[in-house]
Structure formats: structure tokens, C-alpha cells
Amino acid sequence: MSAEVVLGVIKELTPGERRVAAIPDTCKRFVNMGMRVIIESGAGDGAFYCDDEYRAAGAEIADDVETLFEQANLVLKVKELQPNPVKARHEVEMLRKDATLICFLHPASPINHQLIRTIRDRGITSLTMDSIPRITRAQKMDALTAMSTVAGYKAVVMAADRLSRFIPMTMTAVGMLPPAKVLVIGTGIVGLQAIATAKRLGGVVSAVDIRPEAREQAASVGAKVSGFETPTELAIGHGGYARSLPEEWLAKEREALTPLVQDADVVIAGALVPGEIAPVLITDDMVKGMRKGSIICDVSVDQGGNCSLTQFNQEVWEHGVLISGIANLPGYVPRDSTTMYANTVCNFIEPLMQGGKLVLDRTDEIVNSTLVTIGGEIVHHGALKAMGHAH
Ligand SMILES: NC(=O)c1ccc[n+]([C@@H]2O[C@H](COP(=O)([O-])OP(=O)(O)OC[C@H]3O[C@@H](n4cnc5c(N)ncnc54)[C@H](O)[C@@H]3O)[C@@H](O)[C@H]2O)c1
């Protein structure tokens, strides 16, 4: 990397994506770290941060993204690189060969493998924000947890908006309307935030998870935890995360879930196994038995979905039940998710800056976990595993 760090922030191209990777406050911090900061004009508009606020924070505004890419040797984004239809060029082609890229690259996901190979072949260094290790020193960099918090909240708020009933018990002159029943399946970060939000709205909340620790956490935020339990050795794998259950146990789980799903007005489905396809826990027959007007919000849709009827990024009515597979929920809370994401990125970069340069010490656990490509090689463990080492 050349002597001066020139940090470029690109406007997101994914349709409907309103987040941006830096806010005026983090720009100020980057300038104080000795960087020159350039923001693409309008990059913050979707999150209501205007060009003038970035200028006041010490950033330059670039009208032309190609010129920005020519100058920046450290590029920040939220999502993966995309083709730019206006320039008729892919963002990966616009990056300098000596650039370092930081964004959510999801390098293990097969859909991104070709992009990762192109990044490698161009000699670009890349780090992914979805692989921050869950260690104490990295908590303030944990972009996935931050975005999951937003997703859990927004899933419940969207469901409340579409539900044909009140969520809280409501006393009226014409009688009492009972509270809605909310079932949360999978109580990781998304599920826990969904429980907390549904409780605040006055719902009667129950929860299911296969990990005992997750069940305890669900109870501690106020959910009634259902009785379905699996042997610990089947449920828990590497690092304390969930494992994929064998098919016979998934069948038992679906059986246990059937009365709970059919009694719920809202189901928030967020059961995931890291790096794998989401387990199908809600079948067509289970949906058929639900009350009409109920809602399933399938927040595991990026990994295929927990309901067999979920369609990616769509809301569909099946058997009188609304099934929402809306993806990228953090993008629907653009201001706060941007603030959180921008801070995690800045907190990640700060310790990497030494003597005015970006220094990647590969013996550091955080660098080692997040590094995807360097020196013409793919080095990310999850990506290599998913690519079958065919790099
Ligand atoms: N900084 C930190 O220390 C830190 C940060 C974030 C998370 N964590 C821990 O990691 C845990 C998991 O986090 P996550 O949100 O990334 O998980 P995740 O998104 O991978 O999974 C969501 C939940 O789905 C559950 N699940 C998987 N298969 C299931 C099935 N068949 N039926 C029901 N539930 C199923 C999992 O047990 C998990 O709780 C958290 O609960 C927390 O304890 C720690």
C-alpha cells in the first residue's frame, strides 16, 4: 500500500440497499487516523447523511465513482461488489490492484465464489465483516451481531404491521381483545431481539431452540420456552454453535412444533446452522393447519428458509397465511443499521492503522479470521472449505 491511505466509500448498488459504510462521525475518526477520505456523492442519502455533513467531517466528495476507485487504496462498502450499470463496468474491475477492500463478502456462499476468485486474480486484498471472531476484544467490531439485532427487531415490527390483529391485549368498550401469540424458532441474536421486541409490543411469546444456552437466554428475555429438547451432542458443534440435526430428529422437531406453529398468530423463524442450509422446520401441512390471517416471518431466508413455502425476498399468501421471505431486513432500518455498521467497520480498522499505514498482521486472530484474499491467494478458511480447496 502506498504511503498515504486514501479511503473511498462507495454508494451501494444493490437494489433497495440504503445503508452506507461510513457516517460523518467515523469519517472524522478516519481523518484523525491520518487518512484522506473520499465519499461518493449521495452515498449516504439512503441513510439520511448528506454530502455536506461528510464534507464538514473532513471528507472530500467525488461525483464520479471511477475517479474515486482510481484514487482509493482502501475501499469500504456494505455489500459485495456489483456490476455498475451506469459505468457498464463491474466494481471489481474498477478497484486498484493495490487496493484493500472491506465489506460483507460472504466468501463461503457459493454465489460469491466467482467474485472471490476474481478479487484474488486481480491481486486485491480483501477482508470480510461477516467473519469477525466472537472474542471479547472484537465485540465492538461484530457487524453480524449488530445487523442481527436490527433484523430481529424489524421482523417483529413488519409482522405487527401486516397482522390482521392487535399484538397487545386491548381493552375496549366493546370487549377485550386477547394478545397475539408470537412463536420464535431459533433464539440466536435475531431470535432474542425478536422476543424482546414482541414482548415490548405486548405479545405472548414462546420460543424453541435446540441449544440449552439459547433456551436459557430466551427465557431470560421473557419467552416461555417450549419443551422440545435434543441430545446435546447432536445439537451443539464447533464453538458452541448449533449443528444440523439428523433427519429423524428434524422429523421429531417438526412434530413437536406443529401444535405450537398452529397456535401462533406470528411465527418468527430464525433457526440457522452456521455455513449451512437452514433446516426446514415448517411444512406445507403445518401451514395449512394455521389460523387464517397468521404470519410467518422467515428470517433464515438468506440460507434457504425454515418454511418450505418461503420465497426469497417475497411475501406470499399460502393457505390464508402470509409468508414473508423479505431479505436484508437491516436495510429497512437504514439510519440505525448504518450507524452500527459504520462504527463496527471503523472499530475494526482503527487497530490496523500503524504509523499512518494499514498493517495486516496475519498472526492476529481478528485479521486471520477476516482476511479473504491477499497476495494472489484465497486464505479464508470458510471460503476454502466451501470451494473444496479448488482455488
Ligand atoms: N460476541 C460474542 O460473544 C457473541 C456474539 C454473538 C453471538 N454469540 C453467541 O452465539 C450464539 C448464536 O448466535 P447467532 O445468532 O449467530 O446464531 P445463528 O444465527 O447461527 O443461529 C440462530 C439460532 O438457531 C438455532 N438453531 C439451529 N438449528 C435449529 C433447529 N433445528 N431448531 C431450533 N433452533 C435451531 C441455533 O441454536 C441458534 O441459536 C448466540 O446465542 C450467542 O450465545 C456470542
CSV table of C-alpha atoms and ligand atoms in Angstrom, one decimal:
chain,number,residue,atom,x,y,z
A,1,MET,CA,0.0,0.0,0.0
A,2,SER,CA,1.3,3.5,-0.9
A,3,ALA,CA,2.4,5.8,1.8
A,4,GLU,CA,-0.9,7.6,2.2
A,5,VAL,CA,-4.1,5.8,3.0
A,6,VAL,CA,-6.9,7.1,0.7
A,7,LEU,CA,-10.1,5.7,2.0
A,8,GLY,CA,-13.0,5.6,-0.5
A,9,VAL,CA,-16.7,5.0,0.4
A,10,ILE,CA,-18.9,3.7,-2.4
A,11,LYS,CA,-22.6,4.2,-2.8
A,12,GLU,CA,-24.3,0.8,-2.6
A,13,LEU,CA,-25.7,-0.6,-5.9
A,14,THR,CA,-27.8,-3.5,-4.6
A,15,PRO,CA,-31.5,-2.5,-5.3
A,16,GLY,CA,-33.2,-1.3,-2.2
A,17,GLU,CA,-29.9,-1.1,-0.2
A,18,ARG,CA,-30.0,2.1,1.8
A,19,ARG,CA,-27.0,1.6,4.1
A,20,VAL,CA,-23.6,3.1,3.6
A,21,ALA,CA,-20.2,2.0,5.1
A,22,ALA,CA,-19.2,5.3,6.8
A,23,ILE,CA,-21.0,8.1,8.6
A,24,PRO,CA,-19.7,11.6,9.2
A,25,ASP,CA,-18.6,10.6,12.7
A,26,THR,CA,-16.4,7.7,11.5
A,27,CYS,CA,-15.1,9.9,8.7
A,28,LYS,CA,-13.8,12.3,11.4
A,29,ARG,CA,-12.1,9.3,13.1
A,30,PHE,CA,-10.5,8.2,9.8
A,31,VAL,CA,-9.2,11.7,9.1
A,32,ASN,CA,-7.7,11.8,12.6
A,33,MET,CA,-6.0,8.5,11.8
A,34,GLY,CA,-4.2,10.3,9.1
A,35,MET,CA,-6.3,9.2,6.1
A,36,ARG,CA,-7.6,11.1,3.1
A,37,VAL,CA,-11.3,10.3,2.9
A,38,ILE,CA,-13.4,10.4,-0.3
A,39,ILE,CA,-17.1,9.7,-0.3
A,40,GLU,CA,-19.1,9.1,-3.5
A,41,SER,CA,-21.7,11.8,-3.8
A,42,GLY,CA,-25.1,10.7,-2.5
A,43,ALA,CA,-23.6,7.6,-0.8
A,44,GLY,CA,-25.3,8.5,2.5
A,45,ASP,CA,-28.6,9.7,1.1
A,46,GLY,CA,-30.5,6.4,1.8
A,47,ALA,CA,-29.5,6.7,5.5
A,48,PHE,CA,-30.2,10.5,5.6
A,49,TYR,CA,-26.5,11.5,5.8
A,50,CYS,CA,-25.9,14.2,3.2
A,51,ASP,CA,-22.8,15.2,1.3
A,52,ASP,CA,-22.4,18.4,3.3
A,53,GLU,CA,-22.2,16.5,6.6
A,54,TYR,CA,-19.4,14.4,5.2
A,55,ARG,CA,-17.6,17.5,4.0
A,56,ALA,CA,-17.9,19.1,7.4
A,57,ALA,CA,-16.4,15.9,8.8
A,58,GLY,CA,-13.3,16.4,6.7
A,59,ALA,CA,-14.1,14.2,3.7
A,60,GLU,CA,-14.0,15.0,0.0
A,61,ILE,CA,-17.0,14.3,-2.2
A,62,ALA,CA,-16.4,12.5,-5.5
A,63,ASP,CA,-19.1,12.9,-8.2
A,64,ASP,CA,-17.5,10.3,-10.4
A,65,VAL,CA,-17.2,6.8,-8.9
A,66,GLU,CA,-14.5,5.7,-11.4
A,67,THR,CA,-12.3,8.6,-10.3
A,68,LEU,CA,-12.9,7.6,-6.7
A,69,PHE,CA,-11.9,4.0,-7.4
A,70,GLU,CA,-8.7,5.3,-9.2
A,71,GLN,CA,-7.6,7.1,-6.1
A,72,ALA,CA,-8.7,4.9,-3.2
A,73,ASN,CA,-6.4,2.3,-1.9
A,74,LEU,CA,-8.8,1.3,1.0
A,75,VAL,CA,-12.4,0.8,-0.2
A,76,LEU,CA,-15.3,0.4,2.1
A,77,LYS,CA,-18.7,-1.0,1.2
A,78,VAL,CA,-21.6,-2.7,2.9
A,79,LYS,CA,-22.4,-5.5,0.4
A,80,GLU,CA,-20.4,-7.5,-2.1
A,81,LEU,CA,-19.1,-5.8,-5.3
A,82,GLN,CA,-21.6,-5.4,-8.0
A,83,PRO,CA,-21.8,-4.5,-11.7
A,84,ASN,CA,-22.2,-0.8,-12.1
A,85,PRO,CA,-24.9,-0.4,-14.8
A,86,VAL,CA,-24.2,3.3,-15.4
A,87,LYS,CA,-20.5,2.7,-16.0
A,88,ALA,CA,-21.1,-0.6,-17.7
A,89,ARG,CA,-18.2,-2.0,-15.5
A,90,HIS,CA,-18.1,-4.3,-12.6
A,91,GLU,CA,-16.9,-2.7,-9.3
A,92,VAL,CA,-14.2,-5.4,-9.1
A,93,GLU,CA,-12.7,-4.1,-12.3
A,94,MET,CA,-12.7,-0.5,-11.0
A,95,LEU,CA,-10.7,-1.4,-7.9
A,96,ARG,CA,-7.0,-0.6,-7.9
A,97,LYS,CA,-4.7,-3.6,-7.9
A,98,ASP,CA,-3.1,-2.4,-4.7
A,99,ALA,CA,-6.4,-1.7,-3.0
A,100,THR,CA,-7.7,-3.3,0.2
A,101,LEU,CA,-11.5,-3.9,0.2
A,102,ILE,CA,-13.6,-4.2,3.4
A,103,CYS,CA,-17.3,-5.2,3.3
A,104,PHE,CA,-19.6,-8.2,3.8
A,105,LEU,CA,-18.2,-10.6,1.2
A,106,HIS,CA,-19.9,-13.8,2.5
A,107,PRO,CA,-17.0,-15.7,0.9
A,108,ALA,CA,-18.3,-19.2,1.8
A,109,SER,CA,-21.5,-18.7,0.0
A,110,PRO,CA,-21.3,-20.4,-3.4
A,111,ILE,CA,-23.0,-17.5,-5.2
A,112,ASN,CA,-19.9,-15.4,-4.3
A,113,HIS,CA,-17.1,-17.8,-5.2
A,114,GLN,CA,-16.6,-16.5,-8.7
A,115,LEU,CA,-16.3,-12.9,-7.4
A,116,ILE,CA,-13.8,-14.0,-4.7
A,117,ARG,CA,-11.7,-15.7,-7.4
A,118,THR,CA,-11.8,-12.5,-9.5
A,119,ILE,CA,-10.7,-10.5,-6.5
A,120,ARG,CA,-7.9,-12.9,-5.9
A,121,ASP,CA,-6.8,-12.9,-9.6
A,122,ARG,CA,-6.7,-9.1,-9.6
A,123,GLY,CA,-4.3,-9.2,-6.6
A,124,ILE,CA,-6.7,-7.2,-4.4
A,125,THR,CA,-6.5,-7.7,-0.6
A,126,SER,CA,-10.0,-8.2,0.9
A,127,LEU,CA,-11.4,-8.6,4.4
A,128,THR,CA,-14.9,-9.6,5.2
A,129,MET,CA,-17.0,-8.1,8.0
A,130,ASP,CA,-19.0,-11.4,8.4
A,131,SER,CA,-16.1,-13.2,9.9
A,132,ILE,CA,-15.2,-11.1,12.9
A,133,PRO,CA,-14.4,-13.7,15.6
A,134,ARG,CA,-16.6,-13.7,18.6
A,135,ILE,CA,-13.9,-12.8,21.1
A,136,THR,CA,-14.2,-10.0,23.7
A,137,ARG,CA,-11.7,-7.6,22.1
A,138,ALA,CA,-13.7,-7.8,18.8
A,139,GLN,CA,-17.2,-7.3,20.2
A,140,LYS,CA,-17.3,-3.7,19.1
A,141,MET,CA,-16.4,-4.8,15.5
A,142,ASP,CA,-19.0,-7.6,15.4
A,143,ALA,CA,-21.0,-6.4,12.4
A,144,LEU,CA,-23.1,-9.6,12.1
A,145,THR,CA,-24.3,-9.3,15.6
A,146,ALA,CA,-25.2,-5.6,15.1
A,147,MET,CA,-27.1,-6.4,11.9
A,148,SER,CA,-28.9,-9.4,13.5
A,149,THR,CA,-30.1,-7.1,16.3
A,150,VAL,CA,-31.7,-4.9,13.6
A,151,ALA,CA,-33.2,-7.9,11.8
A,152,GLY,CA,-34.8,-9.3,14.9
A,153,TYR,CA,-36.4,-6.0,15.7
A,154,LYS,CA,-37.6,-5.3,12.2
A,155,ALA,CA,-39.0,-8.8,11.6
A,156,VAL,CA,-41.4,-8.3,14.5
A,157,VAL,CA,-42.3,-4.7,13.6
A,158,MET,CA,-43.0,-5.8,10.0
A,159,ALA,CA,-45.1,-8.7,11.2
A,160,ALA,CA,-47.1,-6.4,13.5
A,161,ASP,CA,-47.7,-4.1,10.6
A,162,ARG,CA,-49.1,-6.8,8.4
A,163,LEU,CA,-51.0,-8.8,11.1
A,164,SER,CA,-54.8,-8.6,11.0
A,165,ARG,CA,-54.9,-8.2,14.8
A,166,PHE,CA,-53.5,-6.2,17.6
A,167,ILE,CA,-50.3,-7.6,19.2
A,168,PRO,CA,-51.1,-6.4,22.8
A,169,MET,CA,-54.2,-7.3,24.8
A,170,THR,CA,-56.5,-4.4,24.2
A,171,MET,CA,-59.4,-3.3,26.4
A,172,THR,CA,-62.2,-1.6,24.5
A,173,ALA,CA,-65.8,-0.6,25.3
A,174,VAL,CA,-66.9,-3.5,23.2
A,175,GLY,CA,-64.8,-6.1,24.9
A,176,MET,CA,-61.3,-7.3,25.5
A,177,LEU,CA,-59.2,-8.3,22.5
A,178,PRO,CA,-56.7,-11.0,23.6
A,179,PRO,CA,-52.9,-10.5,22.9
A,180,ALA,CA,-51.3,-12.1,19.8
A,181,LYS,CA,-49.3,-15.2,20.3
A,182,VAL,CA,-45.7,-15.0,18.9
A,183,LEU,CA,-43.6,-18.1,18.4
A,184,VAL,CA,-39.8,-17.6,17.9
A,185,ILE,CA,-38.0,-20.6,16.4
A,186,GLY,CA,-34.2,-20.3,16.8
A,187,THR,CA,-33.1,-17.9,19.5
A,188,GLY,CA,-29.7,-16.7,18.4
A,189,ILE,CA,-29.1,-12.9,18.2
A,190,VAL,CA,-32.0,-12.4,15.7
A,191,GLY,CA,-34.4,-14.5,17.8
A,192,LEU,CA,-33.5,-12.9,21.1
A,193,GLN,CA,-34.1,-9.4,19.7
A,194,ALA,CA,-37.4,-10.7,18.2
A,195,ILE,CA,-38.5,-12.0,21.6
A,196,ALA,CA,-37.6,-8.7,23.3
A,197,THR,CA,-39.4,-6.6,20.6
A,198,ALA,CA,-42.6,-8.9,20.7
A,199,LYS,CA,-42.6,-8.6,24.5
A,200,ARG,CA,-42.4,-4.8,24.3
A,201,LEU,CA,-45.4,-4.9,21.9
A,202,GLY,CA,-47.4,-6.9,24.4
A,203,GLY,CA,-47.3,-10.3,22.7
A,204,VAL,CA,-47.5,-13.6,24.4
A,205,VAL,CA,-44.1,-15.0,23.4
A,206,SER,CA,-42.9,-18.6,23.3
A,207,ALA,CA,-39.6,-19.9,21.9
A,208,VAL,CA,-37.8,-23.0,20.7
A,209,ASP,CA,-34.1,-23.7,20.2
A,210,ILE,CA,-32.0,-26.9,20.2
A,211,ARG,CA,-29.2,-25.4,22.3
A,212,PRO,CA,-29.7,-25.3,26.0
A,213,GLU,CA,-27.8,-22.0,26.3
A,214,ALA,CA,-30.1,-20.4,23.7
A,215,ARG,CA,-33.2,-21.6,25.6
A,216,GLU,CA,-31.9,-20.1,28.8
A,217,GLN,CA,-31.2,-16.8,27.1
A,218,ALA,CA,-34.7,-16.9,25.5
A,219,ALA,CA,-36.2,-17.4,29.0
A,220,SER,CA,-34.2,-14.6,30.4
A,221,VAL,CA,-35.7,-12.1,27.9
A,222,GLY,CA,-39.2,-13.2,28.8
A,223,ALA,CA,-40.2,-16.1,26.4
A,224,LYS,CA,-41.9,-19.2,27.6
A,225,VAL,CA,-39.6,-21.9,26.4
A,226,SER,CA,-41.2,-24.9,24.8
A,227,GLY,CA,-40.2,-28.4,25.8
A,228,PHE,CA,-38.6,-29.7,22.6
A,229,GLU,CA,-35.1,-30.9,23.5
A,230,THR,CA,-32.4,-32.8,21.6
A,231,PRO,CA,-29.3,-34.6,23.0
A,232,THR,CA,-26.6,-32.0,23.5
A,233,GLU,CA,-24.0,-33.9,21.4
A,234,LEU,CA,-26.4,-33.8,18.4
A,235,ALA,CA,-27.4,-30.1,18.9
A,236,ILE,CA,-24.0,-28.5,19.6
A,237,GLY,CA,-21.0,-28.4,17.4
A,238,HIS,CA,-17.8,-26.4,16.8
A,239,GLY,CA,-17.5,-23.3,19.0
A,240,GLY,CA,-20.8,-23.9,20.8
A,241,TYR,CA,-22.9,-23.2,17.7
A,242,ALA,CA,-25.8,-25.4,16.5
A,243,ARG,CA,-25.2,-28.5,14.3
A,244,SER,CA,-27.5,-29.8,11.6
A,245,LEU,CA,-29.8,-32.3,13.2
A,246,PRO,CA,-30.1,-35.7,11.6
A,247,GLU,CA,-33.3,-36.1,9.6
A,248,GLU,CA,-35.0,-38.3,12.2
A,249,TRP,CA,-34.5,-35.6,14.8
A,250,LEU,CA,-35.8,-32.9,12.4
A,251,ALA,CA,-38.9,-35.0,11.9
A,252,LYS,CA,-39.4,-35.2,15.7
A,253,GLU,CA,-38.9,-31.4,15.9
A,254,ARG,CA,-41.5,-30.7,13.2
A,255,GLU,CA,-43.9,-32.9,15.1
A,256,ALA,CA,-43.2,-31.0,18.4
A,257,LEU,CA,-43.5,-27.7,16.5
A,258,THR,CA,-46.8,-28.5,14.8
A,259,PRO,CA,-49.2,-27.5,17.7
A,260,LEU,CA,-47.0,-24.5,18.6
A,261,VAL,CA,-47.0,-23.2,15.0
A,262,GLN,CA,-50.7,-23.8,14.6
A,263,ASP,CA,-51.4,-21.9,17.8
A,264,ALA,CA,-49.3,-18.9,16.8
A,265,ASP,CA,-50.5,-15.6,15.2
A,266,VAL,CA,-46.9,-14.7,14.3
A,267,VAL,CA,-44.0,-17.1,13.8
A,268,ILE,CA,-40.5,-15.7,13.6
A,269,ALA,CA,-38.4,-18.4,12.0
A,270,GLY,CA,-34.6,-17.9,12.5
A,271,ALA,CA,-33.2,-21.3,13.1
A,272,LEU,CA,-29.7,-21.5,11.5
A,273,VAL,CA,-26.6,-23.6,11.4
A,274,PRO,CA,-23.5,-21.6,10.6
A,275,GLY,CA,-22.4,-22.0,7.0
A,276,GLU,CA,-25.2,-24.5,6.1
A,277,ILE,CA,-28.6,-24.5,4.5
A,278,ALA,CA,-31.3,-23.6,7.1
A,279,PRO,CA,-33.3,-26.6,8.4
A,280,VAL,CA,-36.9,-26.9,7.1
A,281,LEU,CA,-39.0,-26.9,10.2
A,282,ILE,CA,-42.4,-25.7,8.9
A,283,THR,CA,-44.0,-27.8,6.2
A,284,ASP,CA,-46.9,-27.1,3.8
A,285,ASP,CA,-49.2,-29.2,6.0
A,286,MET,CA,-48.2,-27.3,9.1
A,287,VAL,CA,-49.1,-24.0,7.4
A,288,LYS,CA,-52.4,-25.5,6.3
A,289,GLY,CA,-53.3,-26.0,9.9
A,290,MET,CA,-52.6,-22.4,11.0
A,291,ARG,CA,-55.3,-19.8,11.6
A,292,LYS,CA,-56.0,-17.7,8.5
A,293,GLY,CA,-54.5,-14.2,8.7
A,294,SER,CA,-51.5,-15.5,10.7
A,295,ILE,CA,-47.9,-14.6,9.6
A,296,ILE,CA,-44.6,-16.5,9.2
A,297,CYS,CA,-41.7,-14.2,9.0
A,298,ASP,CA,-38.8,-16.4,7.7
A,299,VAL,CA,-35.6,-14.5,8.7
A,300,SER,CA,-33.5,-17.5,7.8
A,301,VAL,CA,-34.3,-16.8,4.1
A,302,ASP,CA,-30.7,-16.0,3.1
A,303,GLN,CA,-29.8,-19.6,3.9
A,304,GLY,CA,-32.8,-21.1,2.2
A,305,GLY,CA,-35.6,-20.5,4.9
A,306,ASN,CA,-37.1,-22.6,7.7
A,307,CYS,CA,-40.5,-22.8,5.9
A,308,SER,CA,-40.9,-25.0,2.8
A,309,LEU,CA,-43.2,-22.3,1.2
A,310,THR,CA,-40.9,-19.3,1.7
A,311,GLN,CA,-39.9,-17.4,-1.4
A,312,PHE,CA,-36.7,-15.4,-1.4
A,313,ASN,CA,-37.4,-11.6,-0.9
A,314,GLN,CA,-41.1,-12.1,-1.4
A,315,GLU,CA,-44.3,-12.1,0.6
A,316,VAL,CA,-46.7,-14.8,-0.5
A,317,TRP,CA,-50.1,-15.9,0.8
A,318,GLU,CA,-50.5,-19.7,1.2
A,319,HIS,CA,-53.5,-21.4,2.9
A,320,GLY,CA,-54.6,-17.9,4.1
A,321,VAL,CA,-51.2,-17.4,5.9
A,322,LEU,CA,-48.8,-14.6,4.9
A,323,ILE,CA,-45.2,-16.0,4.5
A,324,SER,CA,-42.6,-13.3,4.4
A,325,GLY,CA,-39.2,-14.1,3.0
A,326,ILE,CA,-38.2,-10.4,2.8
A,327,ALA,CA,-34.4,-10.4,2.8
A,328,ASN,CA,-32.0,-7.8,4.1
A,329,LEU,CA,-34.1,-6.6,7.0
A,330,PRO,CA,-31.3,-4.3,8.3
A,331,GLY,CA,-31.6,-2.3,5.0
A,332,TYR,CA,-35.2,-1.4,6.1
A,333,VAL,CA,-33.8,0.4,9.2
A,334,PRO,CA,-31.2,2.3,7.2
A,335,ARG,CA,-30.3,5.1,9.7
A,336,ASP,CA,-29.5,2.9,12.8
A,337,SER,CA,-28.1,0.0,10.9
A,338,THR,CA,-25.8,2.3,9.0
A,339,THR,CA,-24.7,3.9,12.3
A,340,MET,CA,-24.0,0.5,13.8
A,341,TYR,CA,-22.3,-0.9,10.7
A,342,ALA,CA,-20.1,2.2,10.1
A,343,ASN,CA,-18.9,2.0,13.8
A,344,THR,CA,-18.1,-1.7,13.6
A,345,VAL,CA,-16.0,-1.0,10.4
A,346,CYS,CA,-14.2,1.9,12.0
A,347,ASN,CA,-13.5,0.0,15.2
A,348,PHE,CA,-12.1,-2.8,13.0
A,349,ILE,CA,-9.8,-0.5,11.0
A,350,GLU,CA,-8.5,1.6,13.9
A,351,PRO,CA,-6.1,-1.0,15.4
A,352,LEU,CA,-4.9,-1.9,11.9
A,353,MET,CA,-3.5,1.6,11.4
A,354,GLN,CA,0.1,1.9,12.4
A,355,GLY,CA,2.3,4.9,11.6
A,356,GLY,CA,-0.3,6.2,9.1
A,357,LYS,CA,-0.4,2.8,7.2
A,358,LEU,CA,-2.8,-0.1,7.2
A,359,VAL,CA,-0.9,-3.1,8.6
A,360,LEU,CA,-2.3,-6.6,8.3
A,361,ASP,CA,-0.6,-8.8,10.9
A,362,ARG,CA,-1.7,-12.3,9.9
A,363,THR,CA,-0.8,-13.7,13.3
A,364,ASP,CA,-3.6,-11.6,14.8
A,365,GLU,CA,-6.8,-13.6,15.3
A,366,ILE,CA,-9.1,-10.9,14.0
A,367,VAL,CA,-7.0,-10.3,10.8
A,368,ASN,CA,-6.6,-14.0,10.3
A,369,SER,CA,-10.3,-14.7,10.6
A,370,THR,CA,-11.5,-11.9,8.3
A,371,LEU,CA,-8.8,-12.0,5.6
A,372,VAL,CA,-10.3,-13.4,2.4
A,373,THR,CA,-7.7,-12.7,-0.3
A,374,ILE,CA,-4.1,-11.5,-0.1
A,375,GLY,CA,-1.0,-11.8,-2.4
A,376,GLY,CA,-3.0,-13.5,-5.1
A,377,GLU,CA,-4.4,-16.2,-2.8
A,378,ILE,CA,-7.6,-17.1,-1.1
A,379,VAL,CA,-6.9,-17.6,2.6
A,380,HIS,CA,-10.3,-17.5,4.2
A,381,HIS,CA,-11.0,-20.9,5.9
A,382,GLY,CA,-14.7,-21.0,5.3
A,383,ALA,CA,-14.3,-20.0,1.6
A,384,LEU,CA,-11.6,-22.6,1.0
A,385,LYS,CA,-13.7,-25.3,2.7
A,386,ALA,CA,-16.8,-24.3,0.7
A,387,MET,CA,-14.8,-24.2,-2.6
A,388,GLY,CA,-13.4,-27.7,-1.8
A,389,HIS,CA,-9.9,-26.2,-1.9
A,390,ALA,CA,-10.3,-25.8,-5.6
A,391,HIS,CA,-8.6,-22.4,-5.6
B,1,LIG,N1,-19.5,-11.7,21.0
B,1,LIG,C1,-20.0,-12.8,21.4
B,1,LIG,O1,-19.5,-13.4,22.3
B,1,LIG,C2,-21.2,-13.4,20.7
B,1,LIG,C3,-21.8,-12.6,19.7
B,1,LIG,C4,-22.9,-13.1,19.0
B,1,LIG,C5,-23.3,-14.4,19.4
B,1,LIG,N2,-22.8,-15.1,20.3
B,1,LIG,C6,-23.4,-16.4,20.7
B,1,LIG,O2,-23.6,-17.2,19.6
B,1,LIG,C7,-25.0,-17.7,19.6
B,1,LIG,C8,-25.5,-17.9,18.2
B,1,LIG,O3,-25.6,-16.7,17.6
B,1,LIG,P1,-26.2,-16.5,16.1
B,1,LIG,O4,-27.3,-15.5,16.3
B,1,LIG,O5,-25.1,-16.1,15.2
B,1,LIG,O6,-26.7,-17.9,15.7
B,1,LIG,P2,-27.3,-18.4,14.3
B,1,LIG,O7,-27.8,-17.3,13.5
B,1,LIG,O8,-26.2,-19.3,13.6
B,1,LIG,O9,-28.5,-19.4,14.7
B,1,LIG,C9,-29.7,-19.0,15.2
B,1,LIG,C10,-30.2,-20.0,16.2
B,1,LIG,O10,-30.8,-21.1,15.5
B,1,LIG,C11,-30.7,-22.2,16.4
B,1,LIG,N3,-31.0,-23.5,15.7
B,1,LIG,C12,-30.2,-24.2,14.8
B,1,LIG,N4,-30.9,-25.3,14.4
B,1,LIG,C13,-32.1,-25.3,15.0
B,1,LIG,C14,-33.2,-26.2,15.0
B,1,LIG,N5,-33.2,-27.3,14.2
B,1,LIG,N6,-34.3,-25.8,15.7
B,1,LIG,C15,-34.3,-24.7,16.5
B,1,LIG,N7,-33.3,-23.9,16.6
B,1,LIG,C16,-32.2,-24.1,15.8
B,1,LIG,C17,-29.3,-22.1,16.9
B,1,LIG,O11,-29.1,-22.9,18.1
B,1,LIG,C18,-29.2,-20.6,17.1
B,1,LIG,O12,-29.5,-20.2,18.5
B,1,LIG,C19,-25.7,-16.7,20.4
B,1,LIG,O13,-26.8,-17.2,21.0
B,1,LIG,C20,-24.6,-16.3,21.4
B,1,LIG,O14,-24.6,-17.2,22.5
B,1,LIG,C21,-21.7,-14.6,21.0
